[in-house]
Amino acid sequence: MASKNNTDIKSLVIRVCVGTGGLAAGSQEVIDEFTKLLKKKGVRAEVLKKCVNKTGCRGFCAKDVLADVIVDGISHTYQLLTAENVARIVEEHIVGGEPVEQWLVGPEYHAFHDKQTKILLHECGHIDPEDINAYTEIGGYNGARKALTMKPENIIAQIKDSGLRGRGGAGFPTGLKWEFCRNADSDQKYIICNADEGDPGAFMDRSIIEGNPHSVIEGMIISGYAIGASFGYIYIRAEYPLAIERLKIALSEARSNGFLGKGIFNSDFDFELKIKEGAGAFICGEETALIASIEGKRGMPRSKPPFPAHKGLLGKPTVINNVETLATLPSIMTKGAKWFSSIGTEKSKGTKVFALTGKIKNTGLIEVPMGISLKEIIYDIGGGMEKKNRTLKAVQTGGPSGGCIPAANIDMPVDYESLAAAGSMMGSGGMVVMDDLTCMVDMSKFFLTFTANESCGKCVPCRVGTKRMLEILTRITEGKGKSSDIDLLLELGKDIKLASLCGLGQSAPNPVLSTLHYFRDEYEAHINEGICPAGVCKSLRRYTVSDEACKMCGKCKTVCPSDAVTWEKKQKAVISKEKCIKCGACYEACPFNAIL
Amino acid sequence: MAGLATSLGAGAATNSLAQMPDIDTIFLFGSNPTEAHPIVSLYLKKALKKGAKLIVGDPRKTWMAKRADVWLNLKPGSNIAMMNGLAHVILKNGWENKSFIGQRTEGFEEFKVQAAKYDLNKVVKLTGVKKEDIIEAARLYADAGKAMIVYGLGVTEHQTGTENAMAMSNLALLCGHIGRPSTGIMALRGQNNVQGASDLGPLPATLPGYQSVTSEAVRKKFGDAWNVEISSQIGKKSVEMLEEACHGKFKGIFILGEDPAQTDPNVHEVRKALKSLDFLVVQDIFHTETTKFADVILPGASFAEKDGTFTNGERRVQRIRKAVEPVAGMAEWQVICKLANYMGYPMNYNHPSEVMDEIASLVPIYGGISYDRLENETLQWPCPTKDHPGTTTMYTDIFARPGGLAKFMVLDHKGPGEVASKDFPLTLVTGRIREHYNNGSMTRRVPGIMELVPEELVEINPADAKKLNISNGDMVNISSVRGKIKARAKVTNRSQAGNVFMTFHFEDALTNILTSEHKDPITGTPEYKACAVKIEK
Amino acid sequence: MSDNTINIKMNGVAVQCGLEDTILTASKKAGIRIPTLCHDDRLEPYGGCRLCIVEVNGGMRPLPACTTPVAEGMEIRTETEDVRKIRKSVIALLLSNHPNDCMRCESTGDCTLQDLSYEYEVDGSQYEGEKCELPVRDDNPFITFEPTKCILCGRCVRICNEVVMAGTIDFNGRGFDTIPDTAFGKPRSLDNCEFCGQCVSTCPTGALTDKKARGKGRAHEMKKVRTTCSYCGTGCNFDLNVKDGEVVKVTSAYDAPVNHGNLCVKGRYGYDFIHSDERITTPLIKKGNKYIEATWDEALEYCARRFSDIIKKHGKETVGGFSSSRCSNEENFLLSKFVRTVFKTNNVDNCARV
């Protein structure tokens, strides 16, 4: 522990983020550099691999690589590290005892964390996800151990009391789902972990698995025992290679520790888990399609009822829980239902992880108590809008299944009921913040393009209906909208929601319907006036320079790729309609909002 | 069907096809239903989907064999040894159904003694099947709640065909797997009306309805109805008539819709016989190998050109209906009547329904069947009276034998009539493919089918093909001691090493030139399923 | 209420159903028609077309009748305004991706989509947009596939995989571009297809048709004659479709006791022999090495004379008859009777053992 040069150091721990995001930012190089230099200096240190996700463990996707340098228990966190920075940190901080101030994280780092309540993400970033001992040392698997001493009925009762609801999107009470399955009569039952996270921009589940895979395995043991399933599958998309790798390590460690296999934890309960890699079809996140996929069939959903709890995998009663739901279970088992239900609102208990993205300063992965207001998330945790001169327009939650909440409503609490009442949904945890430069028609088109592409093709409303809605939206954004289009969208959207077979189709129109509800004037502007108020829809743009606002700086001319701007020093700029390719570069570049 | 008739009382399938999806263990033997009985295979597939266990006894690795829980890949002609071996395992483990045996069968003690002789070492040697597979098959069959034996011509087309069928009955009786829904023995019939043709009397020893010509009462019943005296002398089987013809002792035959010169084995002999006849009348819809020998050829009417009934393999009597006029103006039933009248016997019916009414009056198992009923109902015989609903499951209470008990038969392995030798080292198994039918006279006239399967293919195992330096698609000569034909080779492991497979659908590759003269002495059924051949490039 | 029955109300009428009933099967018992495109009794319930949706009391949304099991006390309404409106919308969406060329379609008059668009008074004009433009596939002897007419009900795919287990076709692609196809889009051949035509038999539109019968007449022109197949001993029923004295097609008899509409390649497509020009059309008498055409009377009189002569000369035991398991029961009975009454022997046999 002690170095030759600095005998004062008793312990040194360096924690470097190695989630997918961290690795992409170069965390492996940082680790290598630390290891190399410390060896050279003769400093012995633990350079731990640390769980992190795309945003870094603390939620700063922009600030990776993040690393804690903990000298004798005093931690300093560096941001935006590269291998080149390491030498100076070793020299000045570790050897010299003086942290490199300019690279340390700033106050927004702490603000980002203060309003969060970390249950699931608590260990992510603190423990080595590839070492089971790191998990057991902090009490890991005690939840499962305790559960196995209980009667399954009592576990179910405890989960029901906790008020835990499914984190995959629909928010069905977890205990109730288990009870249905528990009560179904069958020789074989299954528990499935749904790790087929597919919403664009969502990475909650991946982060949990990458950061703390054992919490998911422990959750599956608890639920498997509760419902009477001796076998489980983890259905995870193949695009998550790191998460799969860590899961595999975790499964093998759990097996050799006697936490999986025959008579786990020395009980008479057998439990085994298998990883099933999905091929990245969004629809396979739908539970019946997921089951079909595991069965080796094309991932297509089927009608419910019968529900999987009665007739699931291979026709046997099956519970499918989302990663987040499962990872919550160990703490409910150890800390109790009361503790859990003390967090959150009356009907929505506990915490929820969100992937906070969009036009916001602190994008990243956050875990907040249910009932927190959108405002707190956006302004306290998220640090407000990304660009100072932009204003908040709306927040989109629930991904392609969700809807938009306009800026005027951001005082509303984030819980299942409130979001649904606002025409959106909790979803799996995507949260996109939009500013005034976002065109709501274009945004709806984006989400609908996604759902139309990902529709499995089984039922007519979803297969053809979303296609037709998309075509209508496309023509609106191209300036070819008809006055009847809004009614057509409303009608079609309603029918698709009512008649579609599965959740994908039933929620596919939400982005359109909610924006039609809150931002109908934008649609009308596109159709009736041929204007995209946000200036996003290319076909509708006509860029002109405001004589009043133009300060004759010439920035627009420098960025114009098509030589459409005429400008001379001390003259106002003029944009040629003929040459303009409507790329919007001038609009973005103008510091005075003089381009209209 | 003499085998089932001897053991159980009637030569017919014991259950309905529709019961098949509920079977727990299917024992499919000598049958390739996905090719030869595609719609029956759909029922079996349904059972498999519902989780039924499957045992397949077949030298070929068929679609079903590939999916079987146990594939008994026995040597052609070792059926009896196989069945006795299974019985041996069942008895040794005490898996037999003692109460069923006690209450509903006879001859068990003798059978037990015989089965004891078939220890596994002996059976493995005779059949070539692995010991574990035999034990597992016995367990799966004996253990099942509802077990059904489904067999095809791989059982009957052997010189021991009748005994093979009896051996299957023995197994069913041993486990009490008969007389309940989805539990019994289903014989899959090769041709559309095999069952009806057996039921209704063109048989030398029985009058219509399996009523023996040796019974005076029966002869009187028919004699009175037909206003003649019925001969009490058992008639000659077709093979016997042909044999006698070869020796000049048989003179005249009326052949209705058959093609023995192509489909009978050892067709050289058949042709010689036909040539030797003084007078041969053949009625058929097409010119066949047989019509070449006819003195008079009469045009037949296809099934689309006449009214009538067929009885399918599950004893169901169903209508055929005239859709178009007979091409030559008359259907067979009219021709027979007219010929009878010319020969001085008045035979007059206005419609086939009147023939059915006469059948009902003379044949008890058809007693309740009429065209009127068939318009609204579907009936499986026995249907003795007008208010009888027909019978889906036979032998629920008693067997159709005297005394009502089924009989265990003591059977010994005999092997095929001809075995592979140094000169003819391969065993030829014949059968059907899905696209063609029998002598091919119908299917070869379907252009689309000919586009798919234009010619005979001889299936040969890759190991044998390698030895003989034969590649897929090569034209090869196949010869037996009786003759030689040419066909294209299809190299596939569907046939096991040592066995080759051919169909008999093509007149330019007359497979039955090769097949042997051996036949079942009881029924006269030829041994199509095993003969020794060699293949050369 | 007994343990094995479930009592529901459908359009206000009490209906007693079994434990295994779905709303759709129960509706059939009650004599209430619920429209559907993707259901075939031979197949597992699918729930894809959404036409059979009905309102169930207490339900958040309408439910598909075909997949929803009945439950005690359910109150179902099958023809509410809302439900009819959704059905209209679904039909309109289907027609928006359909050629709507019924006037020249092979399946006119035998097309559920056509019937429903008539019944619900929907035409193809409500939604414009992209349509499927894939070319016709008929690179095989029996089955023509017009992808533009496919409504993705999945019946062909399911019958091929669930019932026949042939695995010839499955869905390819996703979303709007989904289409049933063979693996790698290869032409159907014996390598990948049994040519049972089951897919054709279950197709509710003109997407899959019998290639041989195309252009030979449409449903309303056909006389359908129910009969029993003359190939193997299974005893499948089907309908011979006759136009102008010619059998031009075989169609499934869905209520057939043995095969329920299922057929194999021979049963469905092996009928050409009926009108083959190689049929024997007149009696032929051999004179020397030649066969001379004769009338029935000439031929039968000649046969009678020859048989009588042999019997007179050599005795009745030298003549006999072979009958065929290809012939009808009545013919077999008559031949048996003929040999016994005319030849007066028992020398009669058939090929029943083969």
mmCIF file of N, CA, C and O in Angstrom, chain C residues 139-184:
data_model
loop_
_atom_site.group_PDB
_atom_site.id
_atom_site.type_symbol
_atom_site.label_atom_id
_atom_site.label_comp_id
_atom_site.label_asym_id
_atom_site.label_seq_id
_atom_site.Cartn_x
_atom_site.Cartn_y
_atom_site.Cartn_z
ATOM 1 N N ASP C 139 -44.065 -19.704 -59.889
ATOM 2 C CA ASP C 139 -42.976 -20.508 -60.421
ATOM 3 C C ASP C 139 -43.027 -21.947 -59.899
ATOM 4 O O ASP C 139 -42.058 -22.463 -59.371
ATOM 5 N N ASN C 140 -44.197 -22.547 -59.969
ATOM 6 C CA ASN C 140 -44.382 -23.943 -59.549
ATOM 7 C C ASN C 140 -45.647 -24.438 -60.218
ATOM 8 O O ASN C 140 -46.418 -23.640 -60.753
ATOM 9 N N PRO C 141 -45.897 -25.737 -60.199
ATOM 10 C CA PRO C 141 -47.028 -26.246 -60.994
ATOM 11 C C PRO C 141 -48.425 -25.936 -60.440
ATOM 12 O O PRO C 141 -49.382 -25.970 -61.191
ATOM 13 N N PHE C 142 -48.551 -25.675 -59.149
ATOM 14 C CA PHE C 142 -49.897 -25.692 -58.578
ATOM 15 C C PHE C 142 -50.385 -24.409 -57.904
ATOM 16 O O PHE C 142 -51.584 -24.181 -57.811
ATOM 17 N N ILE C 143 -49.475 -23.627 -57.360
ATOM 18 C CA ILE C 143 -49.913 -22.559 -56.464
ATOM 19 C C ILE C 143 -49.483 -21.187 -56.981
ATOM 20 O O ILE C 143 -48.306 -20.949 -57.235
ATOM 21 N N THR C 144 -50.466 -20.306 -57.142
ATOM 22 C CA THR C 144 -50.172 -18.940 -57.560
ATOM 23 C C THR C 144 -50.318 -18.007 -56.364
ATOM 24 O O THR C 144 -51.314 -18.074 -55.645
ATOM 25 N N PHE C 145 -49.335 -17.169 -56.158
ATOM 26 C CA PHE C 145 -49.369 -16.228 -55.043
ATOM 27 C C PHE C 145 -49.305 -14.803 -55.583
ATOM 28 O O PHE C 145 -48.380 -14.445 -56.297
ATOM 29 N N GLU C 146 -50.331 -14.039 -55.261
ATOM 30 C CA GLU C 146 -50.355 -12.628 -55.633
ATOM 31 C C GLU C 146 -50.184 -11.805 -54.361
ATOM 32 O O GLU C 146 -51.151 -11.546 -53.644
ATOM 33 N N PRO C 147 -48.953 -11.404 -54.080
ATOM 34 C CA PRO C 147 -48.693 -10.725 -52.798
ATOM 35 C C PRO C 147 -49.525 -9.456 -52.617
ATOM 36 O O PRO C 147 -49.851 -9.094 -51.489
ATOM 37 N N THR C 148 -49.880 -8.819 -53.715
ATOM 38 C CA THR C 148 -50.633 -7.570 -53.572
ATOM 39 C C THR C 148 -52.002 -7.806 -52.941
ATOM 40 O O THR C 148 -52.608 -6.894 -52.415
ATOM 41 N N LYS C 149 -52.484 -9.039 -53.018
ATOM 42 C CA LYS C 149 -53.813 -9.325 -52.472
ATOM 43 C C LYS C 149 -53.746 -9.923 -51.079
ATOM 44 O O LYS C 149 -54.757 -10.281 -50.483
ATOM 45 N N CYS C 150 -52.518 -10.075 -50.587
ATOM 46 C CA CYS C 150 -52.349 -10.707 -49.278
ATOM 47 C C CYS C 150 -52.733 -9.736 -48.176
ATOM 48 O O CYS C 150 -52.320 -8.580 -48.177
ATOM 49 N N ILE C 151 -53.539 -10.196 -47.244
ATOM 50 C CA ILE C 151 -53.959 -9.352 -46.122
ATOM 51 C C ILE C 151 -53.262 -9.763 -44.838
ATOM 52 O O ILE C 151 -53.650 -9.330 -43.751
ATOM 53 N N LEU C 152 -52.245 -10.615 -44.951
ATOM 54 C CA LEU C 152 -51.421 -10.980 -43.799
ATOM 55 C C LEU C 152 -52.226 -11.606 -42.652
ATOM 56 O O LEU C 152 -51.916 -11.406 -41.491
ATOM 57 N N CYS C 153 -53.271 -12.345 -43.008
ATOM 58 C CA CYS C 153 -54.064 -12.992 -41.962
ATOM 59 C C CYS C 153 -53.281 -14.144 -41.360
ATOM 60 O O CYS C 153 -53.634 -14.660 -40.309
ATOM 61 N N GLY C 154 -52.227 -14.584 -42.059
ATOM 62 C CA GLY C 154 -51.364 -15.631 -41.512
ATOM 63 C C GLY C 154 -51.939 -17.030 -41.619
ATOM 64 O O GLY C 154 -51.363 -17.974 -41.100
ATOM 65 N N ARG C 155 -53.072 -17.187 -42.285
ATOM 66 C CA ARG C 155 -53.666 -18.531 -42.326
ATOM 67 C C ARG C 155 -52.793 -19.507 -43.106
ATOM 68 O O ARG C 155 -52.624 -20.666 -42.712
ATOM 69 N N CYS C 156 -52.224 -19.047 -44.210
ATOM 70 C CA CYS C 156 -51.363 -19.927 -45.013
ATOM 71 C C CYS C 156 -50.144 -20.357 -44.197
ATOM 72 O O CYS C 156 -49.765 -21.524 -44.171
ATOM 73 N N VAL C 157 -49.552 -19.371 -43.520
ATOM 74 C CA VAL C 157 -48.359 -19.656 -42.732
ATOM 75 C C VAL C 157 -48.693 -20.640 -41.616
ATOM 76 O O VAL C 157 -47.958 -21.587 -41.340
ATOM 77 N N ARG C 158 -49.844 -20.422 -41.011
ATOM 78 C CA ARG C 158 -50.185 -21.270 -39.867
ATOM 79 C C ARG C 158 -50.578 -22.674 -40.295
ATOM 80 O O ARG C 158 -50.208 -23.657 -39.654
ATOM 81 N N ILE C 159 -51.326 -22.780 -41.391
ATOM 82 C CA ILE C 159 -51.728 -24.137 -41.775
ATOM 83 C C ILE C 159 -50.500 -24.927 -42.215
ATOM 84 O O ILE C 159 -50.383 -26.123 -41.968
ATOM 85 N N CYS C 160 -49.548 -24.236 -42.821
ATOM 86 C CA CYS C 160 -48.327 -24.895 -43.286
ATOM 87 C C CYS C 160 -47.483 -25.360 -42.094
ATOM 88 O O CYS C 160 -46.847 -26.404 -42.155
ATOM 89 N N ASN C 161 -47.486 -24.571 -41.034
ATOM 90 C CA ASN C 161 -46.629 -24.905 -39.892
ATOM 91 C C ASN C 161 -47.356 -25.633 -38.774
ATOM 92 O O ASN C 161 -46.822 -26.559 -38.187
ATOM 93 N N GLU C 162 -48.609 -25.222 -38.505
ATOM 94 C CA GLU C 162 -49.325 -25.869 -37.400
ATOM 95 C C GLU C 162 -49.906 -27.213 -37.801
ATOM 96 O O GLU C 162 -49.866 -28.168 -37.044
ATOM 97 N N VAL C 163 -50.488 -27.267 -38.985
ATOM 98 C CA VAL C 163 -51.258 -28.450 -39.371
ATOM 99 C C VAL C 163 -50.414 -29.421 -40.196
ATOM 100 O O VAL C 163 -50.282 -30.585 -39.865
ATOM 101 N N VAL C 164 -49.818 -28.916 -41.262
ATOM 102 C CA VAL C 164 -49.044 -29.801 -42.133
ATOM 103 C C VAL C 164 -47.629 -29.993 -41.591
ATOM 104 O O VAL C 164 -46.986 -30.998 -41.834
ATOM 105 N N MET C 165 -47.163 -29.020 -40.826
ATOM 106 C CA MET C 165 -45.794 -29.028 -40.293
ATOM 107 C C MET C 165 -44.779 -29.163 -41.412
ATOM 108 O O MET C 165 -43.771 -29.847 -41.274
ATOM 109 N N ALA C 166 -45.077 -28.517 -42.530
ATOM 110 C CA ALA C 166 -44.153 -28.596 -43.657
ATOM 111 C C ALA C 166 -43.121 -27.481 -43.596
ATOM 112 O O ALA C 166 -42.039 -27.612 -44.165
ATOM 113 N N GLY C 167 -43.457 -26.399 -42.936
ATOM 114 C CA GLY C 167 -42.493 -25.311 -42.799
ATOM 115 C C GLY C 167 -42.090 -24.686 -44.124
ATOM 116 O O GLY C 167 -40.978 -24.212 -44.268
ATOM 117 N N THR C 168 -43.004 -24.676 -45.079
ATOM 118 C CA THR C 168 -42.663 -24.132 -46.393
ATOM 119 C C THR C 168 -42.584 -22.607 -46.374
ATOM 120 O O THR C 168 -41.675 -22.022 -46.937
ATOM 121 N N ILE C 169 -43.560 -22.009 -45.726
ATOM 122 C CA ILE C 169 -43.603 -20.542 -45.729
ATOM 123 C C ILE C 169 -43.668 -20.009 -44.313
ATOM 124 O O ILE C 169 -44.134 -20.682 -43.392
ATOM 125 N N ASP C 170 -43.184 -18.807 -44.156
ATOM 126 C CA ASP C 170 -43.344 -18.082 -42.895
ATOM 127 C C ASP C 170 -43.307 -16.595 -43.232
ATOM 128 O O ASP C 170 -43.060 -16.226 -44.367
ATOM 129 N N PHE C 171 -43.568 -15.788 -42.233
ATOM 130 C CA PHE C 171 -43.531 -14.354 -42.480
ATOM 131 C C PHE C 171 -42.106 -13.902 -42.686
ATOM 132 O O PHE C 171 -41.196 -14.341 -42.006
ATOM 133 N N ASN C 172 -41.983 -13.002 -43.608
ATOM 134 C CA ASN C 172 -40.705 -12.391 -43.871
ATOM 135 C C ASN C 172 -40.886 -10.890 -43.652
ATOM 136 O O ASN C 172 -41.923 -10.345 -43.995
ATOM 137 N N GLY C 173 -39.886 -10.240 -43.111
ATOM 138 C CA GLY C 173 -39.962 -8.798 -42.948
ATOM 139 C C GLY C 173 -40.779 -8.370 -41.752
ATOM 140 O O GLY C 173 -41.291 -9.201 -41.003
ATOM 141 N N ARG C 174 -40.875 -7.055 -41.590
ATOM 142 C CA ARG C 174 -41.574 -6.499 -40.430
ATOM 143 C C ARG C 174 -42.513 -5.407 -40.876
ATOM 144 O O ARG C 174 -42.393 -4.883 -41.967
ATOM 145 N N GLY C 175 -43.451 -5.099 -39.997
ATOM 146 C CA GLY C 175 -44.335 -3.971 -40.231
ATOM 147 C C GLY C 175 -45.079 -4.087 -41.544
ATOM 148 O O GLY C 175 -45.511 -5.168 -41.952
ATOM 149 N N PHE C 176 -45.183 -2.960 -42.220
ATOM 150 C CA PHE C 176 -45.950 -2.885 -43.459
ATOM 151 C C PHE C 176 -45.379 -3.813 -44.530
ATOM 152 O O PHE C 176 -46.079 -4.257 -45.424
ATOM 153 N N ASP C 177 -44.093 -4.089 -44.446
ATOM 154 C CA ASP C 177 -43.444 -4.903 -45.481
ATOM 155 C C ASP C 177 -43.501 -6.405 -45.203
ATOM 156 O O ASP C 177 -42.935 -7.196 -45.945
ATOM 157 N N THR C 178 -44.169 -6.801 -44.133
ATOM 158 C CA THR C 178 -44.278 -8.226 -43.820
ATOM 159 C C THR C 178 -44.981 -8.965 -44.961
ATOM 160 O O THR C 178 -45.965 -8.461 -45.510
ATOM 161 N N ILE C 179 -44.474 -10.138 -45.292
ATOM 162 C CA ILE C 179 -45.121 -10.923 -46.350
ATOM 163 C C ILE C 179 -44.810 -12.402 -46.116
ATOM 164 O O ILE C 179 -43.708 -12.736 -45.690
ATOM 165 N N PRO C 180 -45.782 -13.275 -46.325
ATOM 166 C CA PRO C 180 -45.456 -14.702 -46.212
ATOM 167 C C PRO C 180 -44.611 -15.132 -47.412
ATOM 168 O O PRO C 180 -44.908 -14.744 -48.540
ATOM 169 N N ASP C 181 -43.588 -15.877 -47.143
ATOM 170 C CA ASP C 181 -42.703 -16.276 -48.243
ATOM 171 C C ASP C 181 -41.977 -17.560 -47.865
ATOM 172 O O ASP C 181 -41.926 -17.944 -46.699
ATOM 173 N N THR C 182 -41.394 -18.186 -48.857
ATOM 174 C CA THR C 182 -40.542 -19.350 -48.619
ATOM 175 C C THR C 182 -39.204 -18.863 -48.090
ATOM 176 O O THR C 182 -38.874 -17.682 -48.215
ATOM 177 N N ALA C 183 -38.418 -19.768 -47.538
ATOM 178 C CA ALA C 183 -37.097 -19.403 -47.057
ATOM 179 C C ALA C 183 -36.267 -18.881 -48.227
ATOM 180 O O ALA C 183 -36.225 -19.507 -49.288
ATOM 181 N N PHE C 184 -35.674 -17.738 -48.027
ATOM 182 C CA PHE C 184 -34.836 -17.085 -49.034
ATOM 183 C C PHE C 184 -35.591 -16.789 -50.333
ATOM 184 O O PHE C 184 -35.002 -16.584 -51.369
#
